[in-house]
GROMACS .gro file of C-alpha atoms in nm:
model
  447
    1MET     CA    1   0.363   2.760   2.806
    2SER     CA    2   0.335   3.087   2.613
    3ASP     CA    3   0.457   2.904   2.302
    4VAL     CA    4   0.193   2.635   2.347
    5ILE     CA    5  -0.083   2.896   2.392
    6ALA     CA    6   0.034   3.087   2.082
    7CYS     CA    7   0.038   2.768   1.871
    8GLU     CA    8  -0.309   2.674   1.995
    9ASP     CA    9  -0.446   3.021   1.918
   10VAL     CA   10  -0.302   3.027   1.568
   11LEU     CA   11  -0.414   2.674   1.480
   12LEU     CA   12  -0.756   2.749   1.628
   13PHE     CA   13  -0.791   3.032   1.378
   14VAL     CA   14  -0.648   2.836   1.083
   15ASN     CA   15  -0.892   2.550   1.145
   16ALA     CA   16  -1.182   2.795   1.157
   17ALA     CA   17  -1.065   2.976   0.842
   18ILE     CA   18  -1.044   2.647   0.652
   19THR     CA   19  -1.381   2.504   0.756
   20SER     CA   20  -1.627   2.784   0.837
   21THR     CA   21  -1.805   2.990   0.572
   22GLY     CA   22  -2.051   3.157   0.810
   23GLN     CA   23  -2.329   2.923   0.695
   24ARG     CA   24  -2.550   2.689   0.895
   25GLU     CA   25  -2.393   2.360   1.007
   26PHE     CA   26  -2.555   2.048   1.154
   27HIS     CA   27  -2.499   2.157   1.516
   28SER     CA   28  -2.502   2.540   1.486
   29SER     CA   29  -2.697   2.816   1.309
   30ALA     CA   30  -2.560   3.065   1.057
   31ASP     CA   31  -2.575   3.346   1.316
   32GLU     CA   32  -2.373   3.140   1.564
   33GLN     CA   33  -2.116   3.061   1.296
   34ARG     CA   34  -2.077   3.426   1.192
   35LEU     CA   35  -2.058   3.555   1.551
   36SER     CA   36  -1.797   3.296   1.651
   37LEU     CA   37  -1.591   3.350   1.336
   38GLY     CA   38  -1.603   3.728   1.369
   39PHE     CA   39  -1.469   3.711   1.723
   40LEU     CA   40  -1.179   3.487   1.614
   41HIS     CA   41  -1.081   3.727   1.336
   42ARG     CA   42  -1.072   4.023   1.576
   43TYR     CA   43  -0.880   3.827   1.841
   44ILE     CA   44  -0.610   3.689   1.610
   45MET     CA   45  -0.564   4.016   1.423
   46GLY     CA   46  -0.526   4.203   1.752
   47ASN     CA   47  -0.275   3.959   1.906
   48TYR     CA   48  -0.094   3.793   1.614
   49ARG     CA   49  -0.123   4.033   1.322
   50GLU     CA   50   0.176   3.890   1.132
   51VAL     CA   51   0.029   3.540   1.153
   52TYR     CA   52  -0.318   3.674   1.067
   53ALA     CA   53  -0.185   3.808   0.736
   54ALA     CA   54   0.024   3.494   0.672
   55ALA     CA   55  -0.295   3.284   0.687
   56LEU     CA   56  -0.366   3.416   0.336
   57ALA     CA   57  -0.088   3.183   0.215
   58LEU     CA   58  -0.259   2.875   0.360
   59ASP     CA   59  -0.547   2.673   0.216
   60ILE     CA   60  -0.816   2.876   0.391
   61ASN     CA   61  -1.147   2.925   0.211
   62ASP     CA   62  -1.232   3.233   0.006
   63HIS     CA   63  -1.487   3.359   0.260
   64ASN     CA   64  -1.221   3.397   0.529
   65ALA     CA   65  -0.956   3.520   0.287
   66ALA     CA   66  -1.192   3.805   0.193
   67LEU     CA   67  -1.254   3.885   0.561
   68ILE     CA   68  -0.880   3.897   0.632
   69ALA     CA   69  -0.822   4.124   0.332
   70ARG     CA   70  -1.106   4.354   0.436
   71ASN     CA   71  -0.984   4.380   0.797
   72LEU     CA   72  -0.622   4.442   0.700
   73LEU     CA   73  -0.713   4.705   0.441
   74ALA     CA   74  -0.925   4.884   0.701
   75GLU     CA   75  -0.612   4.918   0.920
   76ARG     CA   76  -0.378   5.050   0.650
   77PRO     CA   77  -0.174   4.737   0.574
   78THR     CA   78   0.203   4.724   0.543
   79GLU     CA   79   0.364   4.670   0.205
   80ARG     CA   80   0.415   4.299   0.284
   81GLU     CA   81   0.049   4.261   0.381
   82GLY     CA   82  -0.054   4.441   0.065
   83ARG     CA   83   0.147   4.199  -0.149
   84LEU     CA   84  -0.008   3.902   0.034
   85ILE     CA   85  -0.357   4.037  -0.027
   86ALA     CA   86  -0.287   4.104  -0.394
   87ARG     CA   87  -0.144   3.755  -0.448
   88ARG     CA   88  -0.433   3.586  -0.270
   89LEU     CA   89  -0.693   3.777  -0.474
   90ARG     CA   90  -0.544   3.630  -0.791
   91ARG     CA   91  -0.629   3.281  -0.660
   92MET     CA   92  -0.988   3.367  -0.565
   93ALA     CA   93  -1.296   3.332  -0.781
   94PRO     CA   94  -1.371   3.669  -0.949
   95GLN     CA   95  -1.720   3.694  -0.798
   96ARG     CA   96  -1.563   3.665  -0.452
   97VAL     CA   97  -1.317   3.943  -0.529
   98TYR     CA   98  -1.590   4.171  -0.662
   99GLY     CA   99  -1.788   4.093  -0.346
  100LEU     CA  100  -1.488   4.204  -0.139
  101PHE     CA  101  -1.462   4.529  -0.336
  102ARG     CA  102  -1.828   4.597  -0.258
  103LEU     CA  103  -1.763   4.533   0.112
  104LEU     CA  104  -1.477   4.784   0.101
  105ARG     CA  105  -1.699   5.042  -0.065
  106ALA     CA  106  -1.983   4.989   0.185
  107ALA     CA  107  -1.737   5.029   0.475
  108GLY     CA  108  -1.580   5.342   0.325
  109ILE     CA  109  -1.233   5.181   0.310
  110ASN     CA  110  -1.060   5.380   0.039
  111ASN     CA  111  -0.696   5.432   0.135
  112ARG     CA  112  -0.414   5.442  -0.120
  113ARG     CA  113  -0.323   5.073  -0.089
  114THR     CA  114  -0.688   4.969  -0.130
  115ARG     CA  115  -0.718   5.168  -0.452
  116ALA     CA  116  -0.388   5.024  -0.579
  117ILE     CA  117  -0.499   4.666  -0.509
  118ILE     CA  118  -0.830   4.720  -0.694
  119ARG     CA  119  -0.648   4.889  -0.984
  120ASP     CA  120  -0.385   4.617  -1.019
  121TRP     CA  121  -0.635   4.331  -0.989
  122LEU     CA  122  -0.857   4.477  -1.261
  123ALA     CA  123  -0.554   4.544  -1.482
  124ASP     CA  124  -0.457   4.178  -1.445
  125ARG     CA  125  -0.796   4.044  -1.555
  126PRO     CA  126  -0.768   3.855  -1.886
  127ASP     CA  127  -1.086   4.005  -2.038
  128LEU     CA  128  -1.234   4.309  -1.865
  129ALA     CA  129  -1.507   4.333  -2.129
  130PHE     CA  130  -1.623   3.984  -2.028
  131ASP     CA  131  -1.631   4.102  -1.664
  132ALA     CA  132  -1.824   4.410  -1.767
  133VAL     CA  133  -2.099   4.187  -1.906
  134LYS     CA  134  -2.097   3.915  -1.638
  135TYR     CA  135  -2.033   4.132  -1.329
  136ARG     CA  136  -2.156   4.465  -1.460
  137SER     CA  137  -2.284   4.632  -1.143
  138ALA     CA  138  -1.995   4.498  -0.931
  139LEU     CA  139  -1.737   4.628  -1.179
  140LYS     CA  140  -1.910   4.968  -1.183
  141ASP     CA  141  -1.888   4.984  -0.803
  142ALA     CA  142  -1.518   4.889  -0.806
  143VAL     CA  143  -1.431   5.148  -1.072
  144ARG     CA  144  -1.618   5.421  -0.888
  145HIS     CA  145  -1.464   5.330  -0.553
  146ALA     CA  146  -1.105   5.331  -0.680
  147HIS     CA  147  -1.161   5.632  -0.914
  148LEU     CA  148  -1.023   5.440  -1.212
  149PRO     CA  149  -1.016   5.558  -1.574
  150LEU     CA  150  -1.155   5.319  -1.836
  151PRO     CA  151  -1.115   5.281  -2.213
  152ALA     CA  152  -1.379   5.492  -2.386
  153GLU     CA  153  -1.591   5.201  -2.512
  154LEU     CA  154  -1.589   5.017  -2.177
  155GLY     CA  155  -1.672   5.340  -1.995
  156ASP     CA  156  -1.966   5.401  -2.229
  157PHE     CA  157  -2.088   5.043  -2.172
  158LEU     CA  158  -2.087   5.080  -1.793
  159PHE     CA  159  -2.190   5.443  -1.753
  160GLY     CA  160  -2.314   5.578  -2.085
  161THR     CA  161  -2.502   5.480  -2.400
  162ARG     CA  162  -2.388   5.378  -2.748
  163VAL     CA  163  -2.570   5.255  -3.053
  164HIS     CA  164  -2.285   5.019  -3.148
  165PHE     CA  165  -1.982   4.854  -2.981
  166ASP     CA  166  -1.669   4.726  -3.156
  167THR     CA  167  -1.597   4.470  -2.883
  168PRO     CA  168  -1.796   4.155  -2.979
  169ILE     CA  169  -1.922   4.060  -2.632
  170LEU     CA  170  -2.039   4.416  -2.558
  171GLU     CA  171  -2.216   4.432  -2.893
  172ALA     CA  172  -2.375   4.089  -2.828
  173TRP     CA  173  -2.512   4.219  -2.496
  174ARG     CA  174  -2.663   4.522  -2.671
  175ARG     CA  175  -2.816   4.311  -2.949
  176ALA     CA  176  -2.954   4.054  -2.702
  177HIS     CA  177  -3.211   4.312  -2.591
  178TYR     CA  178  -3.394   4.274  -2.921
  179GLU     CA  179  -3.233   3.978  -3.106
  180ALA     CA  180  -3.275   3.621  -2.976
  181ARG     CA  181  -2.973   3.488  -3.163
  182ALA     CA  182  -2.739   3.720  -2.974
  183VAL     CA  183  -2.842   3.563  -2.642
  184TYR     CA  184  -2.630   3.257  -2.723
  185GLU     CA  185  -2.317   3.470  -2.766
  186LEU     CA  186  -2.321   3.568  -2.397
  187PRO     CA  187  -2.196   3.390  -2.082
  188TYR     CA  188  -2.451   3.141  -1.947
  189THR     CA  189  -2.544   3.336  -1.632
  190VAL     CA  190  -2.613   3.650  -1.837
  191ALA     CA  191  -2.784   3.468  -2.123
  192GLU     CA  192  -3.014   3.289  -1.876
  193GLY     CA  193  -3.172   3.618  -1.773
  194PHE     CA  194  -3.227   3.728  -2.131
  195ALA     CA  195  -3.377   3.387  -2.220
  196ALA     CA  196  -3.625   3.411  -1.932
  197ARG     CA  197  -3.731   3.763  -2.035
  198ARG     CA  198  -3.777   3.658  -2.398
  199GLY     CA  199  -3.973   3.344  -2.303
  200ILE     CA  200  -3.729   3.100  -2.463
  201ALA     CA  201  -3.807   2.740  -2.364
  202ARG     CA  202  -3.561   2.604  -2.108
  203GLU     CA  203  -3.476   2.290  -2.306
  204LYS     CA  204  -3.410   2.487  -2.624
  205PHE     CA  205  -3.200   2.742  -2.436
  206LEU     CA  206  -2.980   2.480  -2.265
  207GLU     CA  207  -2.924   2.294  -2.591
  208ARG     CA  208  -2.807   2.603  -2.778
  209ILE     CA  209  -2.604   2.758  -2.491
  210ALA     CA  210  -2.417   2.427  -2.422
  211PRO     CA  211  -2.097   2.524  -2.613
  212ARG     CA  212  -2.051   2.827  -2.385
  213LEU     CA  213  -2.090   2.643  -2.055
  214THR     CA  214  -1.792   2.627  -1.818
  215LYS     CA  215  -1.686   2.299  -1.651
  216LEU     CA  216  -1.862   2.398  -1.329
  217GLU     CA  217  -2.179   2.503  -1.512
  218ARG     CA  218  -2.183   2.168  -1.694
  219LEU     CA  219  -2.154   1.991  -1.360
  220ARG     CA  220  -2.433   2.192  -1.196
  221LEU     CA  221  -2.664   2.144  -1.493
  222ASP     CA  222  -2.563   1.779  -1.538
  223ALA     CA  223  -2.485   1.862  -1.901
  224ASP     CA  224  -2.235   1.588  -1.986
  225PRO     CA  225  -1.982   1.705  -1.721
  226ASP     CA  226  -1.613   1.615  -1.725
  227LEU     CA  227  -1.627   1.465  -1.376
  228GLY     CA  228  -1.265   1.348  -1.369
  229GLY     CA  229  -1.148   1.703  -1.442
  230GLN     CA  230  -1.328   1.850  -1.140
  231PRO     CA  231  -1.177   1.909  -0.794
  232LEU     CA  232  -1.228   1.602  -0.575
  233VAL     CA  233  -1.486   1.737  -0.328
  234ARG     CA  234  -1.689   1.893  -0.609
  235ALA     CA  235  -1.691   1.564  -0.798
  236ALA     CA  236  -1.783   1.375  -0.479
  237SER     CA  237  -2.071   1.617  -0.412
  238TYR     CA  238  -2.203   1.552  -0.762
  239VAL     CA  239  -2.191   1.175  -0.706
  240LEU     CA  240  -2.367   1.194  -0.368
  241ALA     CA  241  -2.645   1.410  -0.516
  242LEU     CA  242  -2.734   1.137  -0.768
  243PRO     CA  243  -3.022   0.898  -0.689
  244TYR     CA  244  -2.914   0.566  -0.538
  245GLU     CA  245  -3.025   0.369  -0.844
  246GLU     CA  246  -2.826   0.593  -1.079
  247ARG     CA  247  -2.513   0.554  -0.867
  248VAL     CA  248  -2.550   0.176  -0.892
  249ARG     CA  249  -2.605   0.190  -1.269
  250ARG     CA  250  -2.313   0.429  -1.334
  251ARG     CA  251  -2.082   0.284  -1.071
  252ALA     CA  252  -1.790   0.200  -1.305
  253GLU     CA  253  -1.802   0.544  -1.470
  254LEU     CA  254  -1.822   0.736  -1.140
  255HIS     CA  255  -1.550   0.526  -0.978
  256ALA     CA  256  -1.315   0.586  -1.271
  257ALA     CA  257  -1.382   0.962  -1.265
  258LEU     CA  258  -1.311   0.994  -0.892
  259ARG     CA  259  -0.994   0.785  -0.926
  260ALA     CA  260  -0.876   1.011  -1.211
  261SER     CA  261  -0.940   1.324  -1.004
  262ALA     CA  262  -0.759   1.169  -0.705
  263ALA     CA  263  -0.460   1.065  -0.917
  264ARG     CA  264  -0.427   1.421  -1.046
  265ALA     CA  265  -0.445   1.559  -0.689
  266ALA     CA  266  -0.188   1.309  -0.559
  267GLY     CA  267   0.060   1.390  -0.836
  268ALA     CA  268   0.419   1.283  -0.762
  269ARG     CA  269   0.319   1.171  -0.410
  270ALA     CA  270   0.106   0.884  -0.545
  271GLY     CA  271   0.191   0.552  -0.381
  272THR     CA  272   0.448   0.703  -0.139
  273TRP     CA  273   0.257   0.695   0.193
  274GLY     CA  274   0.302   0.326   0.272
  275ARG     CA  275   0.023   0.140   0.455
  276VAL     CA  276  -0.264   0.384   0.512
  277ALA     CA  277  -0.589   0.320   0.699
  278ALA     CA  278  -0.881   0.563   0.709
  279VAL     CA  279  -1.186   0.592   0.932
  280LEU     CA  280  -1.454   0.782   0.742
  281ASP     CA  281  -1.768   0.936   0.892
  282ASP     CA  282  -2.098   0.864   0.715
  283SER     CA  283  -2.318   0.908   1.025
  284PHE     CA  284  -2.634   1.119   1.012
  285SER     CA  285  -2.451   1.443   1.100
  286ALA     CA  286  -2.247   1.402   0.779
  287PHE     CA  287  -2.556   1.540   0.603
  288GLY     CA  288  -2.435   1.886   0.706
  289SER     CA  289  -2.716   2.138   0.662
  290THR     CA  290  -2.952   2.274   0.400
  291ALA     CA  291  -2.690   2.541   0.324
  292LYS     CA  292  -2.404   2.287   0.293
  293ARG     CA  293  -2.591   1.975   0.191
  294ARG     CA  294  -2.383   1.655   0.232
  295ARG     CA  295  -2.062   1.860   0.243
  296PRO     CA  296  -1.898   1.664   0.532
  297LEU     CA  297  -1.982   1.336   0.358
  298ALA     CA  298  -1.843   1.464   0.027
  299VAL     CA  299  -1.517   1.560   0.199
  300ALA     CA  300  -1.493   1.208   0.350
  301LEU     CA  301  -1.559   1.044   0.011
  302ALA     CA  302  -1.301   1.268  -0.159
  303CYS     CA  303  -1.042   1.187   0.112
  304HIS     CA  304  -1.113   0.815   0.066
  305TYR     CA  305  -1.013   0.831  -0.300
  306LEU     CA  306  -0.715   1.061  -0.242
  307LEU     CA  307  -0.576   0.844   0.039
  308ALA     CA  308  -0.613   0.538  -0.183
  309ALA     CA  309  -0.404   0.719  -0.446
  310LEU     CA  310  -0.138   0.833  -0.195
  311ALA     CA  311  -0.103   0.492  -0.025
  312GLY     CA  312   0.102   0.190  -0.121
  313GLU     CA  313  -0.163  -0.021   0.055
  314TYR     CA  314  -0.495   0.122   0.167
  315ARG     CA  315  -0.794   0.021   0.377
  316GLY     CA  316  -1.090   0.254   0.427
  317ARG     CA  317  -1.353   0.190   0.694
  318TRP     CA  318  -1.687   0.372   0.695
  319LEU     CA  319  -1.873   0.407   1.025
  320SER     CA  320  -2.180   0.240   0.876
  321GLY     CA  321  -1.975  -0.061   0.770
  322ARG     CA  322  -2.059  -0.011   0.402
  323GLY     CA  323  -1.811  -0.165   0.161
  324ASP     CA  324  -1.893   0.043  -0.149
  325PRO     CA  325  -1.792   0.409  -0.101
  326LEU     CA  326  -2.010   0.523  -0.394
  327LEU     CA  327  -2.324   0.408  -0.213
  328VAL     CA  328  -2.264   0.581   0.122
  329ARG     CA  329  -2.534   0.803   0.268
  330PRO     CA  330  -2.557   1.000   0.595
  331VAL     CA  331  -2.737   0.773   0.840
  332GLY     CA  332  -2.700   0.631   1.192
  333ALA     CA  333  -2.488   0.702   1.498
  334THR     CA  334  -2.112   0.771   1.519
  335PRO     CA  335  -1.923   0.462   1.648
  336LEU     CA  336  -1.579   0.610   1.594
  337GLY     CA  337  -1.411   0.408   1.870
  338GLU     CA  338  -1.507   0.073   1.718
  339ARG     CA  339  -1.390   0.166   1.370
  340ILE     CA  340  -1.061   0.306   1.502
  341ILE     CA  341  -0.996  -0.029   1.673
  342ASP     CA  342  -1.072  -0.207   1.344
  343ALA     CA  343  -0.832   0.020   1.156
  344LEU     CA  344  -0.546  -0.006   1.409
  345GLU     CA  345  -0.559  -0.387   1.413
  346TRP     CA  346  -0.395  -0.371   1.070
  347ARG     CA  347  -0.096  -0.177   1.216
  348PRO     CA  348  -0.086   0.085   0.939
  349ASP     CA  349   0.192   0.341   0.892
  350ARG     CA  350  -0.072   0.616   0.897
  351LEU     CA  351  -0.426   0.639   1.028
  352VAL     CA  352  -0.639   0.928   0.897
  353ILE     CA  353  -0.976   0.992   1.065
  354VAL     CA  354  -1.219   1.212   0.870
  355SER     CA  355  -1.509   1.307   1.098
  356ASP     CA  356  -1.690   1.599   1.258
  357GLY     CA  357  -1.572   1.462   1.594
  358TRP     CA  358  -1.913   1.396   1.753
  359ASP     CA  359  -1.831   1.051   1.894
  360ASN     CA  360  -2.155   0.917   2.047
  361ALA     CA  361  -2.174   0.538   2.022
  362PRO     CA  362  -2.073   0.525   2.306
  363PRO     CA  363  -1.959   0.882   2.387
  364GLY     CA  364  -1.587   0.913   2.454
  365LEU     CA  365  -1.483   0.568   2.331
  366ALA     CA  366  -1.270   0.708   2.048
  367ALA     CA  367  -1.071   0.927   2.288
  368GLU     CA  368  -1.009   0.633   2.522
  369VAL     CA  369  -0.903   0.403   2.237
  370LEU     CA  370  -0.658   0.665   2.112
  371ARG     CA  371  -0.521   0.723   2.465
  372VAL     CA  372  -0.456   0.353   2.527
  373TRP     CA  373  -0.302   0.313   2.182
  374ARG     CA  374  -0.065   0.607   2.230
  375GLU     CA  375   0.031   0.540   2.594
  376ARG     CA  376   0.036   0.159   2.608
  377LEU     CA  377   0.042  -0.003   2.263
  378ASP     CA  378   0.236   0.243   2.045
  379PRO     CA  379   0.436   0.484   2.266
  380ALA     CA  380   0.704   0.507   1.993
  381GLU     CA  381   0.438   0.642   1.755
  382LEU     CA  382   0.516   0.398   1.477
  383THR     CA  383   0.165   0.467   1.347
  384GLY     CA  384   0.108   0.832   1.264
  385ILE     CA  385  -0.249   0.937   1.348
  386VAL     CA  386  -0.425   1.255   1.238
  387HIS     CA  387  -0.786   1.367   1.265
  388LEU     CA  388  -0.925   1.585   0.983
  389ASN     CA  389  -1.249   1.765   1.062
  390PRO     CA  390  -1.460   1.937   0.791
  391VAL     CA  391  -1.699   2.113   1.035
  392TYR     CA  392  -1.638   2.424   1.249
  393ASP     CA  393  -1.779   2.410   1.603
  394ALA     CA  394  -1.904   2.762   1.676
  395ASP     CA  395  -1.938   2.700   2.052
  396ASP     CA  396  -1.574   2.593   2.097
  397PHE     CA  397  -1.426   2.837   1.840
  398ASP     CA  398  -1.254   2.540   1.675
  399VAL     CA  399  -1.310   2.212   1.498
  400ARG     CA  400  -1.413   1.943   1.746
  401ARG     CA  401  -1.120   1.725   1.863
  402LEU     CA  402  -1.115   1.355   1.947
  403SER     CA  403  -0.815   1.345   2.180
  404PRO     CA  404  -0.538   1.579   2.302
  405LEU     CA  405  -0.290   1.306   2.206
  406VAL     CA  406  -0.389   1.315   1.838
  407PRO     CA  407  -0.351   1.626   1.619
  408THR     CA  408  -0.666   1.767   1.460
  409ALA     CA  409  -0.684   1.996   1.157
  410GLY     CA  410  -0.977   2.147   0.972
  411ILE     CA  411  -1.027   2.041   0.611
  412ARG     CA  412  -1.239   2.179   0.330
  413ASP     CA  413  -1.084   2.055   0.004
  414ALA     CA  414  -0.930   1.710  -0.025
  415GLU     CA  415  -0.644   1.846  -0.237
  416SER     CA  416  -0.507   2.023   0.073
  417LEU     CA  417  -0.493   1.696   0.273
  418PRO     CA  418  -0.113   1.642   0.246
  419ALA     CA  419  -0.044   2.000   0.360
  420LEU     CA  420  -0.293   1.967   0.647
  421VAL     CA  421  -0.129   1.646   0.771
  422GLU     CA  422   0.196   1.844   0.785
  423LEU     CA  423   0.031   2.141   0.959
  424ALA     CA  424  -0.144   1.918   1.214
  425ARG     CA  425   0.187   1.826   1.379
  426PHE     CA  426   0.191   2.171   1.542
  427ALA     CA  427  -0.137   2.097   1.723
  428THR     CA  428   0.006   1.857   1.982
  429GLY     CA  429   0.224   2.118   2.155
  430ARG     CA  430   0.547   1.927   2.082
  431THR     CA  431   0.659   2.164   1.809
  432GLY     CA  432   0.738   2.520   1.912
  433TYR     CA  433   0.584   2.848   1.803
  434ALA     CA  434   0.907   2.941   1.623
  435SER     CA  435   0.875   2.631   1.405
  436LEU     CA  436   0.516   2.724   1.324
  437LEU     CA  437   0.626   3.074   1.221
  438ARG     CA  438   0.898   2.926   0.997
  439TYR     CA  439   0.635   2.704   0.834
  440LEU     CA  440   0.413   3.007   0.771
  441ASP     CA  441   0.708   3.202   0.632
  442ASP     CA  442   0.779   2.919   0.388
  443ARG     CA  443   0.418   2.910   0.273
  444THR     CA  444   0.417   3.290   0.238
  445ALA     CA  445   0.731   3.275   0.024
  446GLU     CA  446   0.568   3.012  -0.199
  447LEU     CA  447   0.267   3.240  -0.250
   0.00000   0.00000   0.00000
């Protein structure tokens, strides 16, 4: 029983760390999310510290990775924990890492390992001058907090004054204060501020800054984005944000882009999963919230395309009954039970359910269908069933589950789906805590 409780506690935390970002969800406020998540971090760190650190090697989101790093650094981490933190920071977006460094400074966390991690991360940056322009105040805070020396020119840029810089991007920043042409030599987010101050027309600015836009900036600005080169959920979010008429008009283009992104994510596993059925939630709650607009629906759409790439044969069923995945929208109730029956009639090798777990048409039907299927119709478990949930339930400190007989795992990015299907097997209590620790050790070694 102690093994079962330990597995449940650990998976509870992993699901939360994958799905929750402390922002408002459909069924809970931002304050409820942060309070619930904060309690879980304190509880797991206090009772399973080794596992708490090992979570950095899993596909948890950057928000929770930063919280784990901050909490471990506050408690003087071991050498192994320090290496885990340093490795994870290399995978995080730089603005997230600079945000963590500011949290450490605000909390007065300044032990030797903290300073070493800041020093080594900054030394590993490909272009610190670029960071000095794009994240100027954050870099200043990090350098001050870790008491780091800087090259003379970079130090003068951050803390002093010069009439000329030899580094092109630093000189462009200086010239941009009085020369409009220099604005277009800067990163977009920095140039945007200069353009606003100089009164440059938005259309003219976007046209001239276009060569300097990153892939993500092109996507956000709808500036001829390379949709097929984007991560699946990001590409799906872009598609769902388009007007209905535009999705219809560009259907072939959007479908091809999502298939290309899914094929890249599937890699060598493409076509190896046999007969796969999916039940995908496009009910009204899939809207998410104003902070995470259409995020649950985007995850479901991304999983639809990835599962189609992984499967030898594939059938996807949306709760609304829509046949065209590119035209889905969050509307209606959640008849999960009916759609699960439809999917199981095909006798697939795998059934993947992507839903927030709020089964309400009628309530509880999905759990009863899954119970009868497992106990009466498929006791040998010839059909593997897993429930992937993109929404953290703050009241239950976990993602909402459909049935104790079916494993549930939190999901944020579709690319992590194969790993989550593997991790979900620990959620049924049939696999021991020792096996879970071995799995975490393997993931830690990979990192």
